[in-house]
C-alpha cells in the first residue's frame, strides 16, 4: 500500500476551518474546499515508492492491470474509475445536475465536433462520462436534492406572500407533475434578468422573516434566505425553492444520480463519484448556465431526498448505490477488537476521518518494527493496489472507496 499526498482545492465556497480542523493543520484564512484522493488528471494524488513522489495517475498508466486488477480494467478501462474527496462547504455550491452516460457521450462529441476548447467557459462537457456521486456527512450537512412534489412546492411559494410568484403557484397546482416542474423551472431560468431579480429579492426578504417563525417550512425558508444572501437576484434562488431541503446528520448520505438537481449548502463530508467533470448548472453561480441543454438533462421527477444510511455487511458499513464504478463503506475500529481483513480483489483508497487506524499488509508484524504497517490519523489516506491483502485495527473511523467487485 502507498501513503497518499493529496491536493486541497481552494474554491471560493470552501470553509476556512473545517479541513484544517480535521487535518490538524493551521488555518490560512483562505477557503479550503476539497481534498482530492485518486488519479483524476486535474489534481492526482502522489505516492513515493522509493524514487521520489510521482503521480498516482502515472503509476496506474504505466501498469494498469498490476495496480487495478484485470477485472477492473476489463470492466472500466485502464483508469481508476472513481474519485474520492473530502468536501468542506462554507457557503453554498452552485445548483447543478449531471448527465447520464448517453447524454455525456452525445454532448461531449457535439462540443468536440464544434471545436469548443475544453477549457472554454461556455463548455458543458469536459469528458464523455457520467458523474453520479455520493456524499456522506461528517458533520451536520445541509443540501438540496431532487424536486419537491408540485403541491408542496406551491405551498412553500404561496406561503411567502409574494404576488410575483402566483403564476408559478397556479402552474404547480394545475398541471401534471412533470409538466408543472418543467414549466416553472423553464420560466424562472428564462425570465428577463431585471424582472426576476426583483422577484428573488422580494421572495428572499419574505423567506428571511418566515425563517424565524418556527413554522413547517422554517428550516427551508432559512436555507433559501442564505442562498439569496450569497447570490442576490440569482434566479437559482427560486429554482432552489422547487427542491427538497435536507439536513444530514453525521453518517447519513445522499446519492445523486443523473438528472437530479442538487446543491450542497454547508458542512463537511466524504464524497465519492465517478471520475468525471461534467456539470450543468441551474444557478447560484456566476458561471455559464446553458438553459436548453440543462432542460434536456434534468429529470422532472418529484420525491423525497432519499437519505441513505449504511447497511452492516460483516462489520463493513456499506452505502448501497446502483453504480458499479464506485462503492463506499465505513469501518469503526475499536480497541481490543480483532483485526478486520479487507477484500483484496479490487483497487482501494482508504481514508481515516477520526481517531487512529492501523493498517497492516499480509505477513507484517503485529507490533513495532519496520513491518508494522501504517498508522493513519484523520485526513490521512492510502492507495491499495488490487490483490494486496490488508487488515485494519485501532480506535477510529476508516472510509473505504473501491469498485463493485
Tab-separated table of C-alpha atoms in Angstrom:
chain	number	residue	atom	x	y	z
A	1	UNK	CA	0.000	0.000	0.000
A	2	UNK	CA	1.059	3.577	-0.654
A	3	UNK	CA	0.531	6.572	1.559
A	4	UNK	CA	-1.111	9.365	-0.462
A	5	UNK	CA	-0.144	13.021	-0.656
A	6	UNK	CA	-3.292	14.869	-1.734
A	7	UNK	CA	-4.128	18.290	-3.142
A	8	UNK	CA	-6.517	20.705	-1.427
A	9	UNK	CA	-8.535	22.856	-3.847
A	10	UNK	CA	-9.163	26.476	-2.687
A	11	UNK	CA	-12.563	27.096	-4.286
A	12	UNK	CA	-14.278	30.273	-3.079
A	13	UNK	CA	-17.174	28.389	-1.436
A	14	UNK	CA	-14.844	26.361	0.781
A	15	UNK	CA	-14.727	26.560	4.561
A	16	UNK	CA	-11.677	28.270	6.049
A	17	UNK	CA	-11.668	25.997	9.125
A	18	UNK	CA	-13.310	22.585	8.547
A	19	UNK	CA	-10.486	20.840	6.675
A	20	UNK	CA	-7.720	22.330	8.865
A	21	UNK	CA	-9.584	21.103	11.956
A	22	UNK	CA	-9.839	17.579	10.525
A	23	UNK	CA	-6.252	17.525	9.240
A	24	UNK	CA	-4.768	19.116	12.359
A	25	UNK	CA	-3.238	21.989	10.387
A	26	UNK	CA	-3.250	25.747	10.944
A	27	UNK	CA	-5.947	27.631	9.011
A	28	UNK	CA	-4.502	30.002	6.416
A	29	UNK	CA	-7.540	32.273	6.324
A	30	UNK	CA	-8.190	31.173	2.739
A	31	UNK	CA	-11.019	28.782	1.743
A	32	UNK	CA	-10.101	25.099	1.633
A	33	UNK	CA	-12.950	23.442	-0.251
A	34	UNK	CA	-11.972	19.939	-1.378
A	35	UNK	CA	-9.168	17.461	-0.892
A	36	UNK	CA	-8.922	15.106	-3.879
A	37	UNK	CA	-7.866	11.479	-3.412
A	38	UNK	CA	-7.314	9.485	-6.578
A	39	UNK	CA	-5.930	9.705	-10.093
A	40	UNK	CA	-8.023	12.465	-11.660
A	41	UNK	CA	-5.776	14.441	-14.058
A	42	UNK	CA	-6.938	17.724	-12.513
A	43	UNK	CA	-5.228	17.003	-9.184
A	44	UNK	CA	-3.886	13.440	-8.904
A	45	UNK	CA	-2.635	12.130	-5.585
A	46	UNK	CA	1.090	11.422	-5.302
A	47	UNK	CA	2.882	8.372	-3.953
A	48	UNK	CA	6.526	7.548	-3.275
A	49	UNK	CA	7.840	4.031	-3.848
A	50	UNK	CA	11.439	4.985	-3.146
A	51	UNK	CA	12.345	7.105	-6.177
A	52	UNK	CA	10.580	10.295	-5.093
A	53	UNK	CA	6.970	11.489	-5.382
A	54	UNK	CA	5.096	10.539	-8.537
A	55	UNK	CA	1.508	10.985	-9.694
A	56	UNK	CA	-0.808	8.066	-8.923
A	57	UNK	CA	-2.237	8.562	-12.407
A	58	UNK	CA	1.196	7.950	-13.938
A	59	UNK	CA	1.721	4.854	-11.795
A	60	UNK	CA	-1.596	3.402	-12.951
A	61	UNK	CA	-0.986	4.370	-16.584
A	62	UNK	CA	2.333	2.501	-16.519
A	63	UNK	CA	0.835	-0.795	-15.292
A	64	UNK	CA	-2.981	-0.679	-15.128
A	65	UNK	CA	-3.585	-4.405	-14.561
A	66	UNK	CA	-0.962	-4.598	-11.810
A	67	UNK	CA	-2.484	-1.621	-9.965
A	68	UNK	CA	-6.191	-2.028	-10.708
A	69	UNK	CA	-6.517	-5.745	-11.383
A	70	UNK	CA	-7.586	-7.424	-14.606
A	71	UNK	CA	-11.291	-7.448	-13.652
A	72	UNK	CA	-11.378	-3.696	-13.014
A	73	UNK	CA	-9.536	-2.895	-16.248
A	74	UNK	CA	-11.864	-5.175	-18.187
A	75	UNK	CA	-14.953	-3.508	-16.696
A	76	UNK	CA	-13.899	0.160	-16.646
A	77	UNK	CA	-10.761	0.539	-18.735
A	78	UNK	CA	-7.154	1.282	-17.645
A	79	UNK	CA	-8.054	4.200	-15.351
A	80	UNK	CA	-9.151	4.432	-11.733
A	81	UNK	CA	-12.916	4.815	-12.270
A	82	UNK	CA	-13.698	6.823	-9.131
A	83	UNK	CA	-12.592	9.982	-7.325
A	84	UNK	CA	-12.777	10.325	-3.537
A	85	UNK	CA	-12.942	13.737	-1.874
A	86	UNK	CA	-13.169	15.443	1.466
A	87	UNK	CA	-15.604	18.303	0.831
A	88	UNK	CA	-15.895	21.304	3.171
A	89	UNK	CA	-18.609	23.762	2.163
A	90	UNK	CA	-18.515	27.098	3.978
A	91	UNK	CA	-21.068	28.641	1.616
A	92	UNK	CA	-23.473	27.193	-0.992
A	93	UNK	CA	-22.213	25.499	-4.134
A	94	UNK	CA	-23.911	26.041	-7.490
A	95	UNK	CA	-27.258	24.392	-8.181
A	96	UNK	CA	-26.441	21.686	-10.721
A	97	UNK	CA	-27.204	18.396	-12.450
A	98	UNK	CA	-25.053	15.713	-14.053
A	99	UNK	CA	-25.755	13.882	-17.344
A	100	UNK	CA	-26.169	10.155	-17.808
A	101	UNK	CA	-23.684	8.191	-19.925
A	102	UNK	CA	-25.573	8.648	-23.202
A	103	UNK	CA	-26.132	12.376	-22.664
A	104	UNK	CA	-22.491	12.883	-21.718
A	105	UNK	CA	-21.205	10.978	-24.751
A	106	UNK	CA	-23.508	12.885	-27.103
A	107	UNK	CA	-22.761	16.259	-25.541
A	108	UNK	CA	-19.009	15.710	-25.494
A	109	UNK	CA	-18.956	14.537	-29.126
A	110	UNK	CA	-21.050	17.539	-30.204
A	111	UNK	CA	-18.794	20.083	-28.485
A	112	UNK	CA	-15.688	18.377	-29.854
A	113	UNK	CA	-17.184	18.460	-33.342
A	114	UNK	CA	-17.925	22.196	-32.953
A	115	UNK	CA	-14.359	22.850	-31.842
A	116	UNK	CA	-15.205	24.332	-28.430
A	117	UNK	CA	-11.973	24.419	-26.382
A	118	UNK	CA	-12.035	22.025	-23.443
A	119	UNK	CA	-11.318	24.895	-21.025
A	120	UNK	CA	-13.835	27.338	-22.524
A	121	UNK	CA	-16.161	28.977	-20.011
A	122	UNK	CA	-19.241	28.022	-22.042
A	123	UNK	CA	-18.204	24.384	-22.462
A	124	UNK	CA	-20.635	21.935	-20.780
A	125	UNK	CA	-18.919	18.571	-21.247
A	126	UNK	CA	-15.314	18.027	-20.178
A	127	UNK	CA	-15.433	14.284	-20.928
A	128	UNK	CA	-17.758	11.572	-22.217
A	129	UNK	CA	-18.588	10.022	-18.832
A	130	UNK	CA	-21.455	10.316	-16.376
A	131	UNK	CA	-20.929	11.687	-12.863
A	132	UNK	CA	-23.089	10.027	-10.238
A	133	UNK	CA	-21.948	10.920	-6.726
A	134	UNK	CA	-22.436	10.052	-3.070
A	135	UNK	CA	-21.936	12.432	-0.137
A	136	UNK	CA	-21.644	11.178	3.462
A	137	UNK	CA	-21.885	13.758	6.239
A	138	UNK	CA	-19.069	14.000	8.785
A	139	UNK	CA	-20.763	16.986	10.465
A	140	UNK	CA	-24.364	18.221	10.178
A	141	UNK	CA	-24.625	18.871	6.439
A	142	UNK	CA	-27.225	20.950	4.583
A	143	UNK	CA	-28.188	20.355	0.984
A	144	UNK	CA	-30.854	20.473	-1.690
A	145	UNK	CA	-31.714	17.262	-3.518
A	146	UNK	CA	-34.410	16.473	-6.063
A	147	UNK	CA	-37.756	18.121	-6.755
A	148	UNK	CA	-40.445	18.587	-4.152
A	149	UNK	CA	-43.893	17.353	-5.115
A	150	UNK	CA	-45.520	20.243	-7.022
A	151	UNK	CA	-48.247	20.723	-4.407
A	152	UNK	CA	-45.601	21.028	-1.671
A	153	UNK	CA	-43.584	23.496	-3.744
A	154	UNK	CA	-46.777	25.501	-4.374
A	155	UNK	CA	-47.480	25.646	-0.636
A	156	UNK	CA	-43.957	26.855	0.083
A	157	UNK	CA	-44.027	29.551	-2.624
A	158	UNK	CA	-47.529	30.662	-1.699
A	159	UNK	CA	-46.504	30.941	1.947
A	160	UNK	CA	-44.047	33.695	1.009
A	161	UNK	CA	-46.919	36.018	0.152
A	162	UNK	CA	-45.180	37.451	-2.927
A	163	UNK	CA	-47.617	38.311	-5.725
A	164	UNK	CA	-44.980	37.745	-8.443
A	165	UNK	CA	-44.898	34.053	-7.507
A	166	UNK	CA	-48.632	33.437	-8.027
A	167	UNK	CA	-48.312	32.343	-11.695
A	168	UNK	CA	-45.791	29.678	-10.621
A	169	UNK	CA	-48.085	28.571	-7.796
A	170	UNK	CA	-51.004	28.230	-10.222
A	171	UNK	CA	-48.946	26.120	-12.638
A	172	UNK	CA	-47.709	23.848	-9.829
A	173	UNK	CA	-51.288	23.262	-8.645
A	174	UNK	CA	-52.948	22.799	-12.049
A	175	UNK	CA	-50.518	20.878	-14.278
A	176	UNK	CA	-49.365	17.247	-14.238
A	177	UNK	CA	-46.228	16.742	-12.155
A	178	UNK	CA	-43.580	16.610	-14.867
A	179	UNK	CA	-45.176	19.383	-16.925
A	180	UNK	CA	-45.544	21.638	-13.872
A	181	UNK	CA	-41.939	21.284	-12.750
A	182	UNK	CA	-40.583	21.710	-16.276
A	183	UNK	CA	-42.729	24.784	-16.989
A	184	UNK	CA	-41.859	26.580	-13.764
A	185	UNK	CA	-38.123	25.837	-13.940
A	186	UNK	CA	-38.040	26.945	-17.583
A	187	UNK	CA	-39.910	30.157	-16.769
A	188	UNK	CA	-37.613	31.013	-13.850
A	189	UNK	CA	-34.361	30.377	-15.717
A	190	UNK	CA	-35.527	32.059	-18.950
A	191	UNK	CA	-37.010	35.189	-17.383
A	192	UNK	CA	-35.647	38.675	-18.119
A	193	UNK	CA	-32.920	39.302	-15.561
A	194	UNK	CA	-34.138	42.613	-14.142
A	195	UNK	CA	-37.670	41.318	-13.556
A	196	UNK	CA	-36.636	38.032	-11.970
A	197	UNK	CA	-34.033	39.750	-9.765
A	198	UNK	CA	-36.778	41.836	-8.186
A	199	UNK	CA	-38.903	38.759	-7.566
A	200	UNK	CA	-35.931	36.988	-5.980
A	201	UNK	CA	-35.330	39.962	-3.696
A	202	UNK	CA	-38.940	40.083	-2.512
A	203	UNK	CA	-39.038	36.311	-2.016
A	204	UNK	CA	-35.766	36.316	-0.065
A	205	UNK	CA	-36.936	39.108	2.271
A	206	UNK	CA	-40.122	37.150	2.982
A	207	UNK	CA	-38.177	33.908	3.494
A	208	UNK	CA	-35.852	35.595	5.953
A	209	UNK	CA	-38.816	36.805	8.027
A	210	UNK	CA	-40.605	33.449	7.921
A	211	UNK	CA	-37.458	31.550	8.939
A	212	UNK	CA	-37.830	32.993	12.440
A	213	UNK	CA	-41.433	31.872	12.901
A	214	UNK	CA	-40.779	28.192	13.589
A	215	UNK	CA	-43.474	27.174	11.125
A	216	UNK	CA	-43.493	23.995	8.981
A	217	UNK	CA	-41.167	25.466	6.342
A	218	UNK	CA	-38.941	27.500	8.675
A	219	UNK	CA	-35.753	25.475	8.054
A	220	UNK	CA	-36.267	25.572	4.293
A	221	UNK	CA	-37.013	29.304	4.300
A	222	UNK	CA	-33.826	29.872	6.320
A	223	UNK	CA	-31.796	27.932	3.753
A	224	UNK	CA	-33.275	29.882	0.847
A	225	UNK	CA	-32.606	33.181	2.636
A	226	UNK	CA	-28.950	32.160	2.965
A	227	UNK	CA	-28.828	31.366	-0.763
A	228	UNK	CA	-30.241	34.795	-1.577
A	229	UNK	CA	-27.660	36.432	0.679
A	230	UNK	CA	-24.821	34.760	-1.221
A	231	UNK	CA	-26.423	35.118	-4.686
A	232	UNK	CA	-28.663	38.242	-4.630
A	233	UNK	CA	-31.038	38.399	-7.581
A	234	UNK	CA	-29.954	34.981	-8.919
A	235	UNK	CA	-32.886	33.057	-10.477
A	236	UNK	CA	-31.323	29.918	-8.993
A	237	UNK	CA	-32.764	31.006	-5.632
A	238	UNK	CA	-36.285	30.484	-6.989
A	239	UNK	CA	-35.240	27.268	-8.737
A	240	UNK	CA	-33.911	26.043	-5.385
A	241	UNK	CA	-37.347	26.553	-3.840
A	242	UNK	CA	-38.616	23.737	-6.056
A	243	UNK	CA	-36.171	21.321	-4.387
A	244	UNK	CA	-36.139	19.324	-1.171
A	245	UNK	CA	-34.115	20.870	1.623
A	246	UNK	CA	-32.369	18.217	3.734
A	247	UNK	CA	-30.080	18.268	6.759
A	248	UNK	CA	-27.896	15.181	7.068
A	249	UNK	CA	-26.622	14.040	10.438
A	250	UNK	CA	-23.119	12.517	10.657
A	251	UNK	CA	-23.077	9.142	8.913
A	252	UNK	CA	-26.123	9.870	6.741
A	253	UNK	CA	-25.723	10.200	2.985
A	254	UNK	CA	-27.277	11.327	-0.279
A	255	UNK	CA	-26.880	9.573	-3.629
A	256	UNK	CA	-27.147	11.910	-6.612
A	257	UNK	CA	-27.867	10.136	-9.861
A	258	UNK	CA	-28.110	11.524	-13.381
A	259	UNK	CA	-30.511	14.414	-13.923
A	260	UNK	CA	-31.184	15.090	-10.228
A	261	UNK	CA	-30.865	18.813	-9.416
A	262	UNK	CA	-28.907	19.395	-6.227
A	263	UNK	CA	-26.663	21.754	-4.285
A	264	UNK	CA	-24.554	21.489	-1.159
A	265	UNK	CA	-25.144	24.365	1.241
A	266	UNK	CA	-22.765	23.791	4.147
A	267	UNK	CA	-20.916	21.144	6.126
A	268	UNK	CA	-18.060	18.635	5.948
A	269	UNK	CA	-18.417	15.311	4.181
A	270	UNK	CA	-16.780	12.435	2.333
A	271	UNK	CA	-17.742	12.457	-1.350
A	272	UNK	CA	-17.264	9.645	-3.864
A	273	UNK	CA	-18.040	9.972	-7.559
A	274	UNK	CA	-17.380	8.578	-10.990
A	275	UNK	CA	-14.232	10.052	-12.499
A	276	UNK	CA	-15.852	12.883	-14.467
A	277	UNK	CA	-16.039	16.703	-14.528
A	278	UNK	CA	-19.408	17.054	-16.279
A	279	UNK	CA	-21.633	19.662	-14.589
A	280	UNK	CA	-24.641	21.548	-15.949
A	281	UNK	CA	-25.527	24.494	-13.737
A	282	UNK	CA	-29.026	25.743	-12.907
A	283	UNK	CA	-27.992	28.841	-10.985
A	284	UNK	CA	-26.330	30.126	-7.808
A	285	UNK	CA	-23.203	30.793	-9.817
A	286	UNK	CA	-21.556	33.450	-11.985
A	287	UNK	CA	-20.568	30.654	-14.388
A	288	UNK	CA	-22.243	29.666	-17.651
A	289	UNK	CA	-25.843	28.402	-17.471
A	290	UNK	CA	-26.968	26.662	-20.678
A	291	UNK	CA	-30.740	26.538	-20.147
A	292	UNK	CA	-31.695	24.449	-23.234
A	293	UNK	CA	-29.025	21.824	-22.513
A	294	UNK	CA	-29.911	21.822	-18.832
A	295	UNK	CA	-33.573	21.146	-19.618
A	296	UNK	CA	-32.501	18.241	-21.844
A	297	UNK	CA	-30.676	16.626	-18.934
A	298	UNK	CA	-32.882	17.342	-15.900
A	299	UNK	CA	-35.221	14.583	-14.744
A	300	UNK	CA	-38.507	16.231	-13.774
A	301	UNK	CA	-39.472	13.663	-11.177
A	302	UNK	CA	-40.631	14.578	-7.676
A	303	UNK	CA	-39.887	12.654	-4.495
A	304	UNK	CA	-38.184	12.906	-1.142
A	305	UNK	CA	-34.444	13.453	-0.844
A	306	UNK	CA	-33.741	9.747	-0.230
A	307	UNK	CA	-31.424	9.903	2.785
A	308	UNK	CA	-29.171	6.817	2.909
A	309	UNK	CA	-27.862	5.063	5.997
A	310	UNK	CA	-25.190	2.369	5.850
A	311	UNK	CA	-26.026	-1.332	5.995
A	312	UNK	CA	-23.795	-3.636	8.011
A	313	UNK	CA	-22.182	-6.390	5.925
A	314	UNK	CA	-19.926	-8.490	8.164
A	315	UNK	CA	-18.610	-5.480	10.053
A	316	UNK	CA	-18.333	-3.251	6.976
A	317	UNK	CA	-20.932	-0.457	6.865
A	318	UNK	CA	-21.841	-0.178	3.178
A	319	UNK	CA	-23.610	2.719	1.447
A	320	UNK	CA	-25.547	0.901	-1.265
A	321	UNK	CA	-25.901	2.665	-4.639
A	322	UNK	CA	-26.848	1.437	-8.152
A	323	UNK	CA	-23.376	2.308	-9.515
A	324	UNK	CA	-20.571	-0.130	-10.371
A	325	UNK	CA	-17.736	2.430	-10.748
A	326	UNK	CA	-17.652	3.090	-7.027
A	327	UNK	CA	-18.563	1.584	-3.686
A	328	UNK	CA	-18.187	3.418	-0.385
A	329	UNK	CA	-18.112	1.815	3.037
A	330	UNK	CA	-17.085	2.693	6.562
A	331	UNK	CA	-15.325	0.803	9.357
A	332	UNK	CA	-15.407	1.682	13.046
A	333	UNK	CA	-12.217	0.229	14.545
A	334	UNK	CA	-12.409	-0.377	18.293
A	335	UNK	CA	-9.612	-1.039	20.828
A	336	UNK	CA	-9.191	-4.715	21.573
A	337	UNK	CA	-11.227	-5.908	18.582
A	338	UNK	CA	-9.740	-8.495	16.241
A	339	UNK	CA	-8.118	-7.031	13.102
A	340	UNK	CA	-10.561	-6.782	10.204
A	341	UNK	CA	-9.390	-8.211	6.862
A	342	UNK	CA	-10.348	-6.131	3.806
A	343	UNK	CA	-11.343	-7.715	0.490
A	344	UNK	CA	-8.421	-7.605	-1.922
A	345	UNK	CA	-9.805	-8.190	-5.445
A	346	UNK	CA	-10.201	-4.516	-6.327
A	347	UNK	CA	-8.150	-1.294	-6.002
A	348	UNK	CA	-8.939	0.711	-2.875
A	349	UNK	CA	-8.410	4.119	-1.338
A	350	UNK	CA	-8.620	4.115	2.462
A	351	UNK	CA	-9.245	7.375	4.336
A	352	UNK	CA	-9.182	7.913	8.095
A	353	UNK	CA	-11.632	10.545	9.371
A	354	UNK	CA	-11.402	10.096	13.163
A	355	UNK	CA	-9.058	8.568	15.740
A	356	UNK	CA	-6.160	6.387	14.611
A	357	UNK	CA	-6.419	3.367	12.319
A	358	UNK	CA	-3.589	0.862	11.898
A	359	UNK	CA	-3.195	-0.857	8.515
A	360	UNK	CA	-1.030	-3.924	8.000
A	361	UNK	CA	-0.246	-5.977	4.945
A	362	UNK	CA	-0.053	-9.746	4.781
A	363	UNK	CA	2.740	-11.095	6.982
A	364	UNK	CA	3.574	-7.801	8.665
A	365	UNK	CA	4.469	-7.862	12.322
A	366	UNK	CA	1.716	-7.330	14.844
A	367	UNK	CA	3.690	-4.817	16.923
A	368	UNK	CA	6.619	-2.446	16.173
A	369	UNK	CA	9.461	-2.898	13.710
A	370	UNK	CA	9.782	-1.956	10.083
A	371	UNK	CA	6.955	-4.276	9.102
A	372	UNK	CA	4.387	-2.790	11.448
A	373	UNK	CA	2.313	-1.269	8.651
A	374	UNK	CA	0.942	2.264	8.552
A	375	UNK	CA	-0.932	4.298	11.137
A	376	UNK	CA	-3.457	6.756	9.715
A	377	UNK	CA	-4.562	9.904	11.531
A	378	UNK	CA	-7.608	11.970	10.475
A	379	UNK	CA	-7.290	13.101	6.869
A	380	UNK	CA	-4.538	10.599	6.032
A	381	UNK	CA	-5.031	8.013	3.315
A	382	UNK	CA	-3.503	5.181	1.312
A	383	UNK	CA	-3.887	3.580	-2.102
A	384	UNK	CA	-4.064	-0.219	-2.030
A	385	UNK	CA	-3.457	-1.960	-5.382
A	386	UNK	CA	-5.719	-4.846	-6.345
A	387	UNK	CA	-4.605	-8.153	-4.851
A	388	UNK	CA	-2.892	-6.679	-1.775
A	389	UNK	CA	-4.263	-8.072	1.483
A	390	UNK	CA	-4.753	-5.528	4.272
A	391	UNK	CA	-6.059	-5.728	7.825
A	392	UNK	CA	-7.216	-2.791	9.929
A	393	UNK	CA	-7.357	-2.259	13.658
A	394	UNK	CA	-7.104	0.615	16.123
A	395	UNK	CA	-9.527	3.160	17.505
A	396	UNK	CA	-11.010	5.283	14.741
A	397	UNK	CA	-13.119	5.574	11.601
A	398	UNK	CA	-11.960	4.485	8.152
A	399	UNK	CA	-13.752	5.021	4.835
A	400	UNK	CA	-13.072	2.555	2.019
A	401	UNK	CA	-13.562	3.561	-1.614
A	402	UNK	CA	-13.405	0.882	-4.291
A	403	UNK	CA	-15.404	-0.535	-7.212
A	404	UNK	CA	-18.152	-3.135	-7.171
A	405	UNK	CA	-16.427	-6.494	-7.471
